[in-house]
């Protein structure tokens, strides 16, 4: 059963990523960030239960960033300003 939960969590992270890479899903959308939050949270819990600290760090940070992005997407507060990299290329 643990393996099925891990696979489901992984798919919640991987499917939106693949769709975004092929231009089928916006990385700032509620669907993308919501699925990332669900998947990374599931994997964080599994990592904590298995005392896999490196994996917990990775997935915990992923979940935190996904939560912030989801809250921005839901509130419509997406920052449209250019990033530092964008400014450097102009």
Short mmCIF file of C-alpha atoms in Angstrom, two decimals:
data_model
loop_
_atom_site.label_atom_id
_atom_site.label_comp_id
_atom_site.label_asym_id
_atom_site.label_seq_id
_atom_site.Cartn_x
_atom_site.Cartn_y
_atom_site.Cartn_z
CA UNK A 1 0.00 0.00 0.00
CA UNK A 2 2.89 2.38 0.79
CA UNK A 3 4.22 1.92 -2.72
CA UNK A 4 0.87 2.83 -4.28
CA UNK A 5 0.72 6.00 -2.19
CA UNK A 6 4.26 6.93 -3.24
CA UNK A 7 3.45 6.30 -6.90
CA UNK A 8 0.29 8.42 -6.66
CA UNK A 9 2.25 11.24 -4.99
CA UNK A 10 4.96 11.03 -7.62
CA UNK A 11 2.43 11.15 -10.43
CA UNK A 12 0.87 14.27 -8.89
CA UNK A 13 4.26 15.96 -9.29
CA UNK A 14 5.38 14.40 -12.57
CA UNK A 15 2.23 14.67 -14.70
CA UNK A 16 1.89 18.46 -14.36
CA UNK A 17 5.63 18.85 -14.95
CA UNK A 18 5.49 16.84 -18.18
CA UNK A 19 2.38 18.72 -19.34
CA UNK A 20 4.10 22.05 -18.63
CA UNK A 21 7.19 20.98 -20.57
CA UNK A 22 5.03 20.28 -23.61
CA UNK A 23 3.16 23.57 -23.26
CA UNK A 24 -0.12 21.94 -22.21
CA UNK A 25 -0.29 23.36 -18.67
CA UNK A 26 0.73 26.74 -17.27
CA UNK A 27 3.15 26.45 -14.35
CA UNK A 28 1.33 29.30 -12.61
CA UNK A 29 -2.08 27.62 -12.81
CA UNK A 30 -4.08 26.34 -9.87
CA UNK A 31 -4.02 22.84 -11.39
CA UNK A 32 -0.21 22.77 -11.67
CA UNK A 33 0.52 24.19 -8.24
CA UNK A 34 -2.29 22.27 -6.56
CA UNK A 35 -1.12 18.92 -7.90
CA UNK A 36 2.46 19.75 -6.93
CA UNK A 37 1.34 20.60 -3.41
CA UNK A 38 -0.65 17.37 -3.06
CA UNK A 39 2.12 15.18 -4.47
CA UNK A 40 4.96 16.76 -2.53
CA UNK A 41 2.97 16.68 0.71
CA UNK A 42 2.20 12.98 0.27
CA UNK A 43 5.85 12.27 -0.46
CA UNK A 44 6.96 14.40 2.51
CA UNK A 45 4.80 12.36 4.87
CA UNK A 46 6.17 9.13 3.41
CA UNK A 47 9.75 10.42 3.75
CA UNK A 48 9.18 11.45 7.38
CA UNK A 49 7.70 8.05 8.22
CA UNK A 50 10.70 6.35 6.63
CA UNK A 51 13.19 8.74 8.26
CA UNK A 52 14.56 9.68 4.86
CA UNK A 53 15.82 13.14 5.80
CA UNK A 54 17.23 14.21 2.45
CA UNK A 55 14.06 13.25 0.66
CA UNK A 56 12.00 14.95 3.37
CA UNK A 57 14.00 18.15 2.87
CA UNK A 58 13.46 18.03 -0.89
CA UNK A 59 9.74 17.31 -0.73
CA UNK A 60 9.11 19.59 2.25
CA UNK A 61 10.62 22.57 0.45
CA UNK A 62 8.76 21.58 -2.73
CA UNK A 63 5.50 21.52 -0.77
CA UNK A 64 6.20 24.90 0.83
CA UNK A 65 7.01 26.57 -2.48
CA UNK A 66 3.97 24.94 -4.07
CA UNK A 67 1.74 26.24 -1.27
CA UNK A 68 2.96 29.81 -1.76
CA UNK A 69 2.50 29.51 -5.54
CA UNK A 70 -0.98 28.05 -5.09
CA UNK A 71 -2.02 30.87 -2.78
CA UNK A 72 -0.76 33.38 -5.35
CA UNK A 73 -2.58 31.62 -8.18
CA UNK A 74 -5.84 31.50 -6.23
CA UNK A 75 -5.62 35.15 -5.18
CA UNK A 76 -4.53 36.30 -8.63
CA UNK A 77 -1.39 37.82 -7.15
CA UNK A 78 1.04 36.55 -9.78
CA UNK A 79 4.07 38.80 -10.02
CA UNK A 80 4.52 39.81 -13.65
CA UNK A 81 7.76 41.72 -13.05
CA UNK A 82 10.84 40.38 -14.81
CA UNK A 83 13.26 38.22 -12.87
CA UNK A 84 16.89 39.08 -12.33
CA UNK A 85 17.83 36.77 -15.21
CA UNK A 86 15.34 38.49 -17.51
CA UNK A 87 16.79 41.90 -16.70
CA UNK A 88 20.34 40.67 -17.31
CA UNK A 89 19.51 39.53 -20.83
CA UNK A 90 18.07 42.88 -21.92
#
